[in-house]
Amino acid sequence: MTDDLLGRHRAVLPDWLALYYEDPLEITHGEGRHVWDAHGNRYLDFFGGILTTMTAHALPEVTKAVSEQAGRIVHSSTLYLNRPMVELAERVAKLSGIPDARVFFTTSGTEANDTALLLATAYRRSNTILAMRNSYHGRSFSSVGITGNRSWSPTSLSPLQTLYVHGGVRTRGPYASLSDDDFIAACVDDLVDLLGHTRAPAALIAEPIQGVGGFTSPPDGLYAAFREVLHERGILWIADEVQTGWGRTGEHFWGWQAHGRNGPPDIMTFAKGIGNGMSIGGVVARSEIMNCLDSNSISTFGGTQITMAAGLANLTYLLEHDLQGNSRRVGGLLIERLRAAAAQVPAVREVRGRGLMIGIEITRPGTDEADPQAAAAVLEAAREGGLLIGKGGGHNTSSLRVAPPLSLNVAEAEEGAAILENALRSIQ
């Protein structure tokens, strides 16, 4: 029973391991864009295991690839040649846009970002990292140390010196009232001033759209403008595509492409959606950066055959069915539907995002003051209506996160929007 499972969970797992809902949910199976709980209730899934279920639950092409690979060999480590790993690396390298790219597979986005930091600091001989305010890059000691979101940074200790740059949140902070062009100019001036007060950093790491931060983003072109400043000084640009990659934003295959007038990033990290639930992360970098390490290394579980088989099948399905285009079309309809609904709810400060990556910020009506209790109430009400969504945000977790599988159809988008509209109205 779920109640007994909750008691067992609390008895053996850490107190800081967060659970959604006052009555936590056990998901037992899924199909398409729907999941079922242990009591047989069906839900439309608009969060996909924190953006990991990129195409669909129980996608036949992926489950078949996993089953067939499991029947051959599950794992052998990177000490041996691995055909599925090489094949997926070839495809990712080409899709990345990074010239002469090398790919290293990990088991998570946290580990991918940790590896990117290792590469950048070794290549630049500097342990100073620039990161964005309101950012989140993972749970390891190094990635927590560059997380600019207090709610998700449990320690101030870090092996890195981290300097936080302004610009990840367009509608808050000292530059919020400026036009997009003036906002970018002010953030660039802030960056230049910051660099004048420190030793040369190794890299800037940035999410094109901040995930845990509540799906916030700067105006298009900010990171291109940053890169001009960074490139002059030899500072690397790391694009954290753990949540924005693989076409989720609709307009672009990678989030960095909204800021790409000066070319691709030096290093790019990815994870979550590529495995459709299987544990895959990775780093793409120019060869001279990836090959800068002067010691041996392996990955026991990174790139294991069964996860690579899943990734290959999932990526093939995504490209053949143009799920990026579907994200653009259906996501555009969904965000306009949610904006229309939110216009009638004073507690909604902003509906933002692009493609199937949509944030709804909840505040006390008439103010910019976060209202995490109201956001939690909407989360509960949506569940009662048969819809699962996420939450986040840099201001006391007061943003709702909407990120369905990229195969979402128009009817499901309308159904989810109607449930969410009722949930939002319930807090008035």
JSON list of C-alpha atoms in Angstrom, two decimals, residues 123-323:
[
{"chain": "A", "resi": 123, "resn": "TYR", "atom": "CA", "xyz": [42.23, 23.52, -19.77]},
{"chain": "A", "resi": 124, "resn": "ARG", "atom": "CA", "xyz": [42.34, 27.06, -18.41]},
{"chain": "A", "resi": 125, "resn": "ARG", "atom": "CA", "xyz": [44.43, 26.33, -15.28]},
{"chain": "A", "resi": 126, "resn": "SER", "atom": "CA", "xyz": [41.91, 28.28, -13.21]},
{"chain": "A", "resi": 127, "resn": "ASN", "atom": "CA", "xyz": [39.41, 27.26, -10.54]},
{"chain": "A", "resi": 128, "resn": "THR", "atom": "CA", "xyz": [37.25, 30.38, -10.95]},
{"chain": "A", "resi": 129, "resn": "ILE", "atom": "CA", "xyz": [33.87, 29.81, -12.55]},
{"chain": "A", "resi": 130, "resn": "LEU", "atom": "CA", "xyz": [31.25, 32.31, -13.68]},
{"chain": "A", "resi": 131, "resn": "ALA", "atom": "CA", "xyz": [27.68, 31.16, -13.12]},
{"chain": "A", "resi": 132, "resn": "MET", "atom": "CA", "xyz": [24.28, 32.78, -13.43]},
{"chain": "A", "resi": 133, "resn": "ARG", "atom": "CA", "xyz": [22.15, 33.95, -10.55]},
{"chain": "A", "resi": 134, "resn": "ASN", "atom": "CA", "xyz": [19.11, 31.69, -10.03]},
{"chain": "A", "resi": 135, "resn": "SER", "atom": "CA", "xyz": [20.93, 28.80, -11.74]},
{"chain": "A", "resi": 136, "resn": "TYR", "atom": "CA", "xyz": [21.00, 25.08, -10.95]},
{"chain": "A", "resi": 137, "resn": "HIS", "atom": "CA", "xyz": [23.53, 22.59, -12.30]},
{"chain": "A", "resi": 138, "resn": "GLY", "atom": "CA", "xyz": [23.26, 19.45, -10.16]},
{"chain": "A", "resi": 139, "resn": "ARG", "atom": "CA", "xyz": [23.76, 17.80, -6.81]},
{"chain": "A", "resi": 140, "resn": "SER", "atom": "CA", "xyz": [27.50, 16.99, -6.68]},
{"chain": "A", "resi": 141, "resn": "PHE", "atom": "CA", "xyz": [29.90, 18.96, -4.48]},
{"chain": "A", "resi": 142, "resn": "SER", "atom": "CA", "xyz": [31.26, 20.95, -7.42]},
{"chain": "A", "resi": 143, "resn": "SER", "atom": "CA", "xyz": [27.91, 21.58, -9.12]},
{"chain": "A", "resi": 144, "resn": "VAL", "atom": "CA", "xyz": [26.23, 22.65, -5.89]},
{"chain": "A", "resi": 145, "resn": "GLY", "atom": "CA", "xyz": [29.10, 25.10, -5.51]},
{"chain": "A", "resi": 146, "resn": "ILE", "atom": "CA", "xyz": [28.12, 26.88, -8.72]},
{"chain": "A", "resi": 147, "resn": "THR", "atom": "CA", "xyz": [24.36, 26.80, -8.14]},
{"chain": "A", "resi": 148, "resn": "GLY", "atom": "CA", "xyz": [22.94, 30.30, -7.89]},
{"chain": "A", "resi": 149, "resn": "ASN", "atom": "CA", "xyz": [19.64, 29.24, -6.33]},
{"chain": "A", "resi": 150, "resn": "ARG", "atom": "CA", "xyz": [19.76, 29.25, -2.53]},
{"chain": "A", "resi": 151, "resn": "SER", "atom": "CA", "xyz": [16.92, 26.73, -2.21]},
{"chain": "A", "resi": 152, "resn": "TRP", "atom": "CA", "xyz": [19.07, 24.08, -3.91]},
{"chain": "A", "resi": 153, "resn": "SER", "atom": "CA", "xyz": [22.53, 24.92, -2.55]},
{"chain": "A", "resi": 154, "resn": "PRO", "atom": "CA", "xyz": [22.94, 23.25, 0.85]},
{"chain": "A", "resi": 155, "resn": "THR", "atom": "CA", "xyz": [26.55, 24.30, 1.47]},
{"chain": "A", "resi": 156, "resn": "SER", "atom": "CA", "xyz": [28.75, 27.33, 0.83]},
{"chain": "A", "resi": 157, "resn": "LEU", "atom": "CA", "xyz": [31.84, 25.14, 0.75]},
{"chain": "A", "resi": 158, "resn": "SER", "atom": "CA", "xyz": [33.19, 24.50, -2.75]},
{"chain": "A", "resi": 159, "resn": "PRO", "atom": "CA", "xyz": [36.36, 23.45, -4.58]},
{"chain": "A", "resi": 160, "resn": "LEU", "atom": "CA", "xyz": [35.71, 26.38, -6.95]},
{"chain": "A", "resi": 161, "resn": "GLN", "atom": "CA", "xyz": [35.62, 30.14, -6.66]},
{"chain": "A", "resi": 162, "resn": "THR", "atom": "CA", "xyz": [32.23, 31.08, -8.07]},
{"chain": "A", "resi": 163, "resn": "LEU", "atom": "CA", "xyz": [31.22, 34.52, -9.27]},
{"chain": "A", "resi": 164, "resn": "TYR", "atom": "CA", "xyz": [27.57, 35.10, -10.15]},
{"chain": "A", "resi": 165, "resn": "VAL", "atom": "CA", "xyz": [26.57, 37.05, -13.23]},
{"chain": "A", "resi": 166, "resn": "HIS", "atom": "CA", "xyz": [23.30, 38.88, -13.77]},
{"chain": "A", "resi": 167, "resn": "GLY", "atom": "CA", "xyz": [20.91, 38.13, -16.62]},
{"chain": "A", "resi": 168, "resn": "GLY", "atom": "CA", "xyz": [19.23, 34.75, -16.21]},
{"chain": "A", "resi": 169, "resn": "VAL", "atom": "CA", "xyz": [15.93, 36.25, -15.04]},
{"chain": "A", "resi": 170, "resn": "ARG", "atom": "CA", "xyz": [14.43, 38.85, -17.37]},
{"chain": "A", "resi": 171, "resn": "THR", "atom": "CA", "xyz": [11.60, 40.21, -15.22]},
{"chain": "A", "resi": 172, "resn": "ARG", "atom": "CA", "xyz": [13.26, 40.58, -11.82]},
{"chain": "A", "resi": 173, "resn": "GLY", "atom": "CA", "xyz": [16.30, 42.40, -10.49]},
{"chain": "A", "resi": 174, "resn": "PRO", "atom": "CA", "xyz": [17.80, 45.84, -11.10]},
{"chain": "A", "resi": 175, "resn": "TYR", "atom": "CA", "xyz": [17.53, 45.68, -14.92]},
{"chain": "A", "resi": 176, "resn": "ALA", "atom": "CA", "xyz": [13.97, 44.35, -15.20]},
{"chain": "A", "resi": 177, "resn": "SER", "atom": "CA", "xyz": [12.51, 47.67, -16.34]},
{"chain": "A", "resi": 178, "resn": "LEU", "atom": "CA", "xyz": [14.91, 48.04, -19.28]},
{"chain": "A", "resi": 179, "resn": "SER", "atom": "CA", "xyz": [14.19, 47.16, -22.90]},
{"chain": "A", "resi": 180, "resn": "ASP", "atom": "CA", "xyz": [15.66, 43.87, -24.14]},
{"chain": "A", "resi": 181, "resn": "ASP", "atom": "CA", "xyz": [18.57, 45.61, -25.85]},
{"chain": "A", "resi": 182, "resn": "ASP", "atom": "CA", "xyz": [19.30, 47.78, -22.82]},
{"chain": "A", "resi": 183, "resn": "PHE", "atom": "CA", "xyz": [18.94, 44.74, -20.53]},
{"chain": "A", "resi": 184, "resn": "ILE", "atom": "CA", "xyz": [21.59, 42.88, -22.55]},
{"chain": "A", "resi": 185, "resn": "ALA", "atom": "CA", "xyz": [23.86, 45.93, -22.57]},
{"chain": "A", "resi": 186, "resn": "ALA", "atom": "CA", "xyz": [23.56, 46.36, -18.80]},
{"chain": "A", "resi": 187, "resn": "CYS", "atom": "CA", "xyz": [24.31, 42.68, -18.18]},
{"chain": "A", "resi": 188, "resn": "VAL", "atom": "CA", "xyz": [27.34, 42.83, -20.45]},
{"chain": "A", "resi": 189, "resn": "ASP", "atom": "CA", "xyz": [28.59, 45.93, -18.60]},
{"chain": "A", "resi": 190, "resn": "ASP", "atom": "CA", "xyz": [28.10, 44.05, -15.33]},
{"chain": "A", "resi": 191, "resn": "LEU", "atom": "CA", "xyz": [30.11, 41.11, -16.69]},
{"chain": "A", "resi": 192, "resn": "VAL", "atom": "CA", "xyz": [32.95, 43.34, -17.89]},
{"chain": "A", "resi": 193, "resn": "ASP", "atom": "CA", "xyz": [33.08, 45.10, -14.53]},
{"chain": "A", "resi": 194, "resn": "LEU", "atom": "CA", "xyz": [33.13, 41.76, -12.70]},
{"chain": "A", "resi": 195, "resn": "LEU", "atom": "CA", "xyz": [36.00, 40.48, -14.84]},
{"chain": "A", "resi": 196, "resn": "GLY", "atom": "CA", "xyz": [37.99, 43.57, -13.95]},
{"chain": "A", "resi": 197, "resn": "HIS", "atom": "CA", "xyz": [37.99, 42.52, -10.31]},
{"chain": "A", "resi": 198, "resn": "THR", "atom": "CA", "xyz": [39.07, 38.89, -10.54]},
{"chain": "A", "resi": 199, "resn": "ARG", "atom": "CA", "xyz": [41.70, 36.59, -11.96]},
{"chain": "A", "resi": 200, "resn": "ALA", "atom": "CA", "xyz": [40.79, 35.12, -15.34]},
{"chain": "A", "resi": 201, "resn": "PRO", "atom": "CA", "xyz": [37.98, 32.59, -14.87]},
{"chain": "A", "resi": 202, "resn": "ALA", "atom": "CA", "xyz": [37.96, 29.19, -16.54]},
{"chain": "A", "resi": 203, "resn": "ALA", "atom": "CA", "xyz": [34.44, 29.39, -17.94]},
{"chain": "A", "resi": 204, "resn": "LEU", "atom": "CA", "xyz": [30.92, 30.71, -17.77]},
{"chain": "A", "resi": 205, "resn": "ILE", "atom": "CA", "xyz": [28.33, 27.95, -17.28]},
{"chain": "A", "resi": 206, "resn": "ALA", "atom": "CA", "xyz": [24.74, 28.84, -18.10]},
{"chain": "A", "resi": 207, "resn": "GLU", "atom": "CA", "xyz": [21.40, 27.21, -18.79]},
{"chain": "A", "resi": 208, "resn": "PRO", "atom": "CA", "xyz": [19.80, 28.83, -21.87]},
{"chain": "A", "resi": 209, "resn": "ILE", "atom": "CA", "xyz": [16.52, 28.52, -19.97]},
{"chain": "A", "resi": 210, "resn": "GLN", "atom": "CA", "xyz": [16.89, 28.01, -16.22]},
{"chain": "A", "resi": 211, "resn": "GLY", "atom": "CA", "xyz": [15.15, 24.77, -15.27]},
{"chain": "A", "resi": 212, "resn": "VAL", "atom": "CA", "xyz": [14.91, 24.50, -11.48]},
{"chain": "A", "resi": 213, "resn": "GLY", "atom": "CA", "xyz": [14.91, 28.31, -11.45]},
{"chain": "A", "resi": 214, "resn": "GLY", "atom": "CA", "xyz": [11.37, 28.27, -12.83]},
{"chain": "A", "resi": 215, "resn": "PHE", "atom": "CA", "xyz": [11.90, 28.24, -16.63]},
{"chain": "A", "resi": 216, "resn": "THR", "atom": "CA", "xyz": [13.26, 31.78, -16.63]},
{"chain": "A", "resi": 217, "resn": "SER", "atom": "CA", "xyz": [15.47, 33.07, -19.44]},
{"chain": "A", "resi": 218, "resn": "PRO", "atom": "CA", "xyz": [17.19, 36.22, -20.71]},
{"chain": "A", "resi": 219, "resn": "PRO", "atom": "CA", "xyz": [16.38, 37.90, -24.01]},
{"chain": "A", "resi": 220, "resn": "ASP", "atom": "CA", "xyz": [17.69, 36.03, -27.03]},
{"chain": "A", "resi": 221, "resn": "GLY", "atom": "CA", "xyz": [21.25, 37.06, -27.77]},
{"chain": "A", "resi": 222, "resn": "LEU", "atom": "CA", "xyz": [22.46, 37.66, -24.22]},
{"chain": "A", "resi": 223, "resn": "TYR", "atom": "CA", "xyz": [24.88, 34.73, -24.21]},
{"chain": "A", "resi": 224, "resn": "ALA", "atom": "CA", "xyz": [26.11, 35.66, -27.68]},
{"chain": "A", "resi": 225, "resn": "ALA", "atom": "CA", "xyz": [26.96, 39.11, -26.31]},
{"chain": "A", "resi": 226, "resn": "PHE", "atom": "CA", "xyz": [28.58, 37.51, -23.26]},
{"chain": "A", "resi": 227, "resn": "ARG", "atom": "CA", "xyz": [30.62, 35.27, -25.52]},
{"chain": "A", "resi": 228, "resn": "GLU", "atom": "CA", "xyz": [32.18, 38.21, -27.31]},
{"chain": "A", "resi": 229, "resn": "VAL", "atom": "CA", "xyz": [33.52, 39.40, -23.97]},
{"chain": "A", "resi": 230, "resn": "LEU", "atom": "CA", "xyz": [34.57, 35.91, -22.89]},
{"chain": "A", "resi": 231, "resn": "HIS", "atom": "CA", "xyz": [36.27, 35.01, -26.17]},
{"chain": "A", "resi": 232, "resn": "GLU", "atom": "CA", "xyz": [38.46, 38.10, -26.05]},
{"chain": "A", "resi": 233, "resn": "ARG", "atom": "CA", "xyz": [39.82, 36.83, -22.73]},
{"chain": "A", "resi": 234, "resn": "GLY", "atom": "CA", "xyz": [40.02, 33.13, -23.62]},
{"chain": "A", "resi": 235, "resn": "ILE", "atom": "CA", "xyz": [37.23, 32.24, -21.17]},
{"chain": "A", "resi": 236, "resn": "LEU", "atom": "CA", "xyz": [35.15, 29.19, -22.17]},
{"chain": "A", "resi": 237, "resn": "TRP", "atom": "CA", "xyz": [31.37, 29.06, -22.52]},
{"chain": "A", "resi": 238, "resn": "ILE", "atom": "CA", "xyz": [29.63, 25.95, -21.14]},
{"chain": "A", "resi": 239, "resn": "ALA", "atom": "CA", "xyz": [26.01, 25.56, -22.24]},
{"chain": "A", "resi": 240, "resn": "ASP", "atom": "CA", "xyz": [24.04, 23.41, -19.78]},
{"chain": "A", "resi": 241, "resn": "GLU", "atom": "CA", "xyz": [21.46, 21.76, -22.08]},
{"chain": "A", "resi": 242, "resn": "VAL", "atom": "CA", "xyz": [20.29, 19.18, -19.56]},
{"chain": "A", "resi": 243, "resn": "GLN", "atom": "CA", "xyz": [16.72, 20.49, -19.71]},
{"chain": "A", "resi": 244, "resn": "THR", "atom": "CA", "xyz": [16.67, 22.59, -22.91]},
{"chain": "A", "resi": 245, "resn": "GLY", "atom": "CA", "xyz": [18.19, 20.12, -25.37]},
{"chain": "A", "resi": 246, "resn": "TRP", "atom": "CA", "xyz": [16.74, 17.85, -28.06]},
{"chain": "A", "resi": 247, "resn": "GLY", "atom": "CA", "xyz": [14.16, 20.30, -29.41]},
{"chain": "A", "resi": 248, "resn": "ARG", "atom": "CA", "xyz": [12.16, 20.92, -26.25]},
{"chain": "A", "resi": 249, "resn": "THR", "atom": "CA", "xyz": [12.11, 24.69, -26.83]},
{"chain": "A", "resi": 250, "resn": "GLY", "atom": "CA", "xyz": [10.55, 24.15, -30.26]},
{"chain": "A", "resi": 251, "resn": "GLU", "atom": "CA", "xyz": [12.30, 26.99, -32.03]},
{"chain": "A", "resi": 252, "resn": "HIS", "atom": "CA", "xyz": [15.72, 25.39, -31.69]},
{"chain": "A", "resi": 253, "resn": "PHE", "atom": "CA", "xyz": [17.21, 21.93, -31.24]},
{"chain": "A", "resi": 254, "resn": "TRP", "atom": "CA", "xyz": [19.55, 23.32, -28.57]},
{"chain": "A", "resi": 255, "resn": "GLY", "atom": "CA", "xyz": [18.79, 26.21, -26.27]},
{"chain": "A", "resi": 256, "resn": "TRP", "atom": "CA", "xyz": [22.15, 27.85, -27.06]},
{"chain": "A", "resi": 257, "resn": "GLN", "atom": "CA", "xyz": [21.01, 28.41, -30.65]},
{"chain": "A", "resi": 258, "resn": "ALA", "atom": "CA", "xyz": [18.86, 31.34, -29.48]},
{"chain": "A", "resi": 259, "resn": "HIS", "atom": "CA", "xyz": [22.20, 32.96, -28.61]},
{"chain": "A", "resi": 260, "resn": "GLY", "atom": "CA", "xyz": [24.28, 31.45, -31.38]},
{"chain": "A", "resi": 261, "resn": "ARG", "atom": "CA", "xyz": [25.34, 34.30, -33.64]},
{"chain": "A", "resi": 262, "resn": "ASN", "atom": "CA", "xyz": [28.94, 33.81, -32.53]},
{"chain": "A", "resi": 263, "resn": "GLY", "atom": "CA", "xyz": [28.87, 30.06, -33.00]},
{"chain": "A", "resi": 264, "resn": "PRO", "atom": "CA", "xyz": [28.35, 27.11, -30.66]},
{"chain": "A", "resi": 265, "resn": "PRO", "atom": "CA", "xyz": [29.59, 26.86, -27.08]},
{"chain": "A", "resi": 266, "resn": "ASP", "atom": "CA", "xyz": [33.03, 25.49, -26.29]},
{"chain": "A", "resi": 267, "resn": "ILE", "atom": "CA", "xyz": [31.49, 22.80, -24.08]},
{"chain": "A", "resi": 268, "resn": "MET", "atom": "CA", "xyz": [27.92, 21.53, -23.95]},
{"chain": "A", "resi": 269, "resn": "THR", "atom": "CA", "xyz": [26.33, 19.21, -21.41]},
{"chain": "A", "resi": 270, "resn": "PHE", "atom": "CA", "xyz": [23.21, 17.11, -21.88]},
{"chain": "A", "resi": 271, "resn": "ALA", "atom": "CA", "xyz": [21.14, 14.47, -20.04]},
{"chain": "A", "resi": 272, "resn": "LYS", "atom": "CA", "xyz": [17.50, 13.78, -19.08]},
{"chain": "A", "resi": 273, "resn": "GLY", "atom": "CA", "xyz": [15.46, 13.49, -22.27]},
{"chain": "A", "resi": 274, "resn": "ILE", "atom": "CA", "xyz": [17.92, 11.65, -24.48]},
{"chain": "A", "resi": 275, "resn": "GLY", "atom": "CA", "xyz": [17.43, 8.41, -22.53]},
{"chain": "A", "resi": 276, "resn": "ASN", "atom": "CA", "xyz": [13.63, 8.76, -22.21]},
{"chain": "A", "resi": 277, "resn": "GLY", "atom": "CA", "xyz": [14.04, 7.66, -18.59]},
{"chain": "A", "resi": 278, "resn": "MET", "atom": "CA", "xyz": [17.23, 5.63, -18.95]},
{"chain": "A", "resi": 279, "resn": "SER", "atom": "CA", "xyz": [20.20, 7.15, -17.15]},
{"chain": "A", "resi": 280, "resn": "ILE", "atom": "CA", "xyz": [22.24, 9.04, -19.75]},
{"chain": "A", "resi": 281, "resn": "GLY", "atom": "CA", "xyz": [24.21, 12.26, -19.47]},
{"chain": "A", "resi": 282, "resn": "GLY", "atom": "CA", "xyz": [27.14, 13.57, -21.40]},
{"chain": "A", "resi": 283, "resn": "VAL", "atom": "CA", "xyz": [29.58, 16.27, -22.39]},
{"chain": "A", "resi": 284, "resn": "VAL", "atom": "CA", "xyz": [30.46, 17.51, -25.88]},
{"chain": "A", "resi": 285, "resn": "ALA", "atom": "CA", "xyz": [33.58, 19.64, -26.32]},
{"chain": "A", "resi": 286, "resn": "ARG", "atom": "CA", "xyz": [36.11, 20.65, -28.91]},
{"chain": "A", "resi": 287, "resn": "SER", "atom": "CA", "xyz": [38.82, 18.02, -29.14]},
{"chain": "A", "resi": 288, "resn": "GLU", "atom": "CA", "xyz": [41.61, 20.14, -27.66]},
{"chain": "A", "resi": 289, "resn": "ILE", "atom": "CA", "xyz": [39.44, 20.80, -24.59]},
{"chain": "A", "resi": 290, "resn": "MET", "atom": "CA", "xyz": [38.17, 17.24, -24.18]},
{"chain": "A", "resi": 291, "resn": "ASN", "atom": "CA", "xyz": [41.69, 15.84, -24.65]},
{"chain": "A", "resi": 292, "resn": "CYS", "atom": "CA", "xyz": [43.43, 18.27, -22.27]},
{"chain": "A", "resi": 293, "resn": "LEU", "atom": "CA", "xyz": [43.47, 15.88, -19.31]},
{"chain": "A", "resi": 294, "resn": "ASP", "atom": "CA", "xyz": [46.92, 14.39, -18.72]},
{"chain": "A", "resi": 295, "resn": "SER", "atom": "CA", "xyz": [45.87, 11.29, -16.80]},
{"chain": "A", "resi": 296, "resn": "ASN", "atom": "CA", "xyz": [43.90, 8.15, -17.53]},
{"chain": "A", "resi": 297, "resn": "SER", "atom": "CA", "xyz": [40.19, 7.87, -16.84]},
{"chain": "A", "resi": 298, "resn": "ILE", "atom": "CA", "xyz": [37.26, 5.55, -17.44]},
{"chain": "A", "resi": 299, "resn": "SER", "atom": "CA", "xyz": [33.55, 5.49, -16.75]},
{"chain": "A", "resi": 300, "resn": "THR", "atom": "CA", "xyz": [32.16, 2.33, -15.23]},
{"chain": "A", "resi": 301, "resn": "PHE", "atom": "CA", "xyz": [28.53, 3.06, -16.10]},
{"chain": "A", "resi": 302, "resn": "GLY", "atom": "CA", "xyz": [28.71, 6.00, -18.50]},
{"chain": "A", "resi": 303, "resn": "GLY", "atom": "CA", "xyz": [27.78, 4.84, -22.01]},
{"chain": "A", "resi": 304, "resn": "THR", "atom": "CA", "xyz": [26.75, 1.35, -20.99]},
{"chain": "A", "resi": 305, "resn": "GLN", "atom": "CA", "xyz": [25.27, -0.65, -23.86]},
{"chain": "A", "resi": 306, "resn": "ILE", "atom": "CA", "xyz": [21.70, -0.78, -22.61]},
{"chain": "A", "resi": 307, "resn": "THR", "atom": "CA", "xyz": [21.41, 2.98, -22.07]},
{"chain": "A", "resi": 308, "resn": "MET", "atom": "CA", "xyz": [23.06, 3.72, -25.42]},
{"chain": "A", "resi": 309, "resn": "ALA", "atom": "CA", "xyz": [20.58, 1.43, -27.17]},
{"chain": "A", "resi": 310, "resn": "ALA", "atom": "CA", "xyz": [17.76, 3.39, -25.55]},
{"chain": "A", "resi": 311, "resn": "GLY", "atom": "CA", "xyz": [19.34, 6.70, -26.52]},
{"chain": "A", "resi": 312, "resn": "LEU", "atom": "CA", "xyz": [19.79, 5.68, -30.15]},
{"chain": "A", "resi": 313, "resn": "ALA", "atom": "CA", "xyz": [16.21, 4.47, -30.48]},
{"chain": "A", "resi": 314, "resn": "ASN", "atom": "CA", "xyz": [14.83, 7.53, -28.71]},
{"chain": "A", "resi": 315, "resn": "LEU", "atom": "CA", "xyz": [16.84, 10.00, -30.78]},
{"chain": "A", "resi": 316, "resn": "THR", "atom": "CA", "xyz": [15.83, 8.25, -34.00]},
{"chain": "A", "resi": 317, "resn": "TYR", "atom": "CA", "xyz": [12.16, 8.43, -33.04]},
{"chain": "A", "resi": 318, "resn": "LEU", "atom": "CA", "xyz": [12.44, 12.11, -32.09]},
{"chain": "A", "resi": 319, "resn": "LEU", "atom": "CA", "xyz": [14.05, 13.08, -35.40]},
{"chain": "A", "resi": 320, "resn": "GLU", "atom": "CA", "xyz": [11.89, 10.90, -37.65]},
{"chain": "A", "resi": 321, "resn": "HIS", "atom": "CA", "xyz": [8.67, 12.22, -36.07]},
{"chain": "A", "resi": 322, "resn": "ASP", "atom": "CA", "xyz": [9.83, 15.87, -35.93]},
{"chain": "A", "resi": 323, "resn": "LEU", "atom": "CA", "xyz": [9.08, 16.22, -32.23]}
]
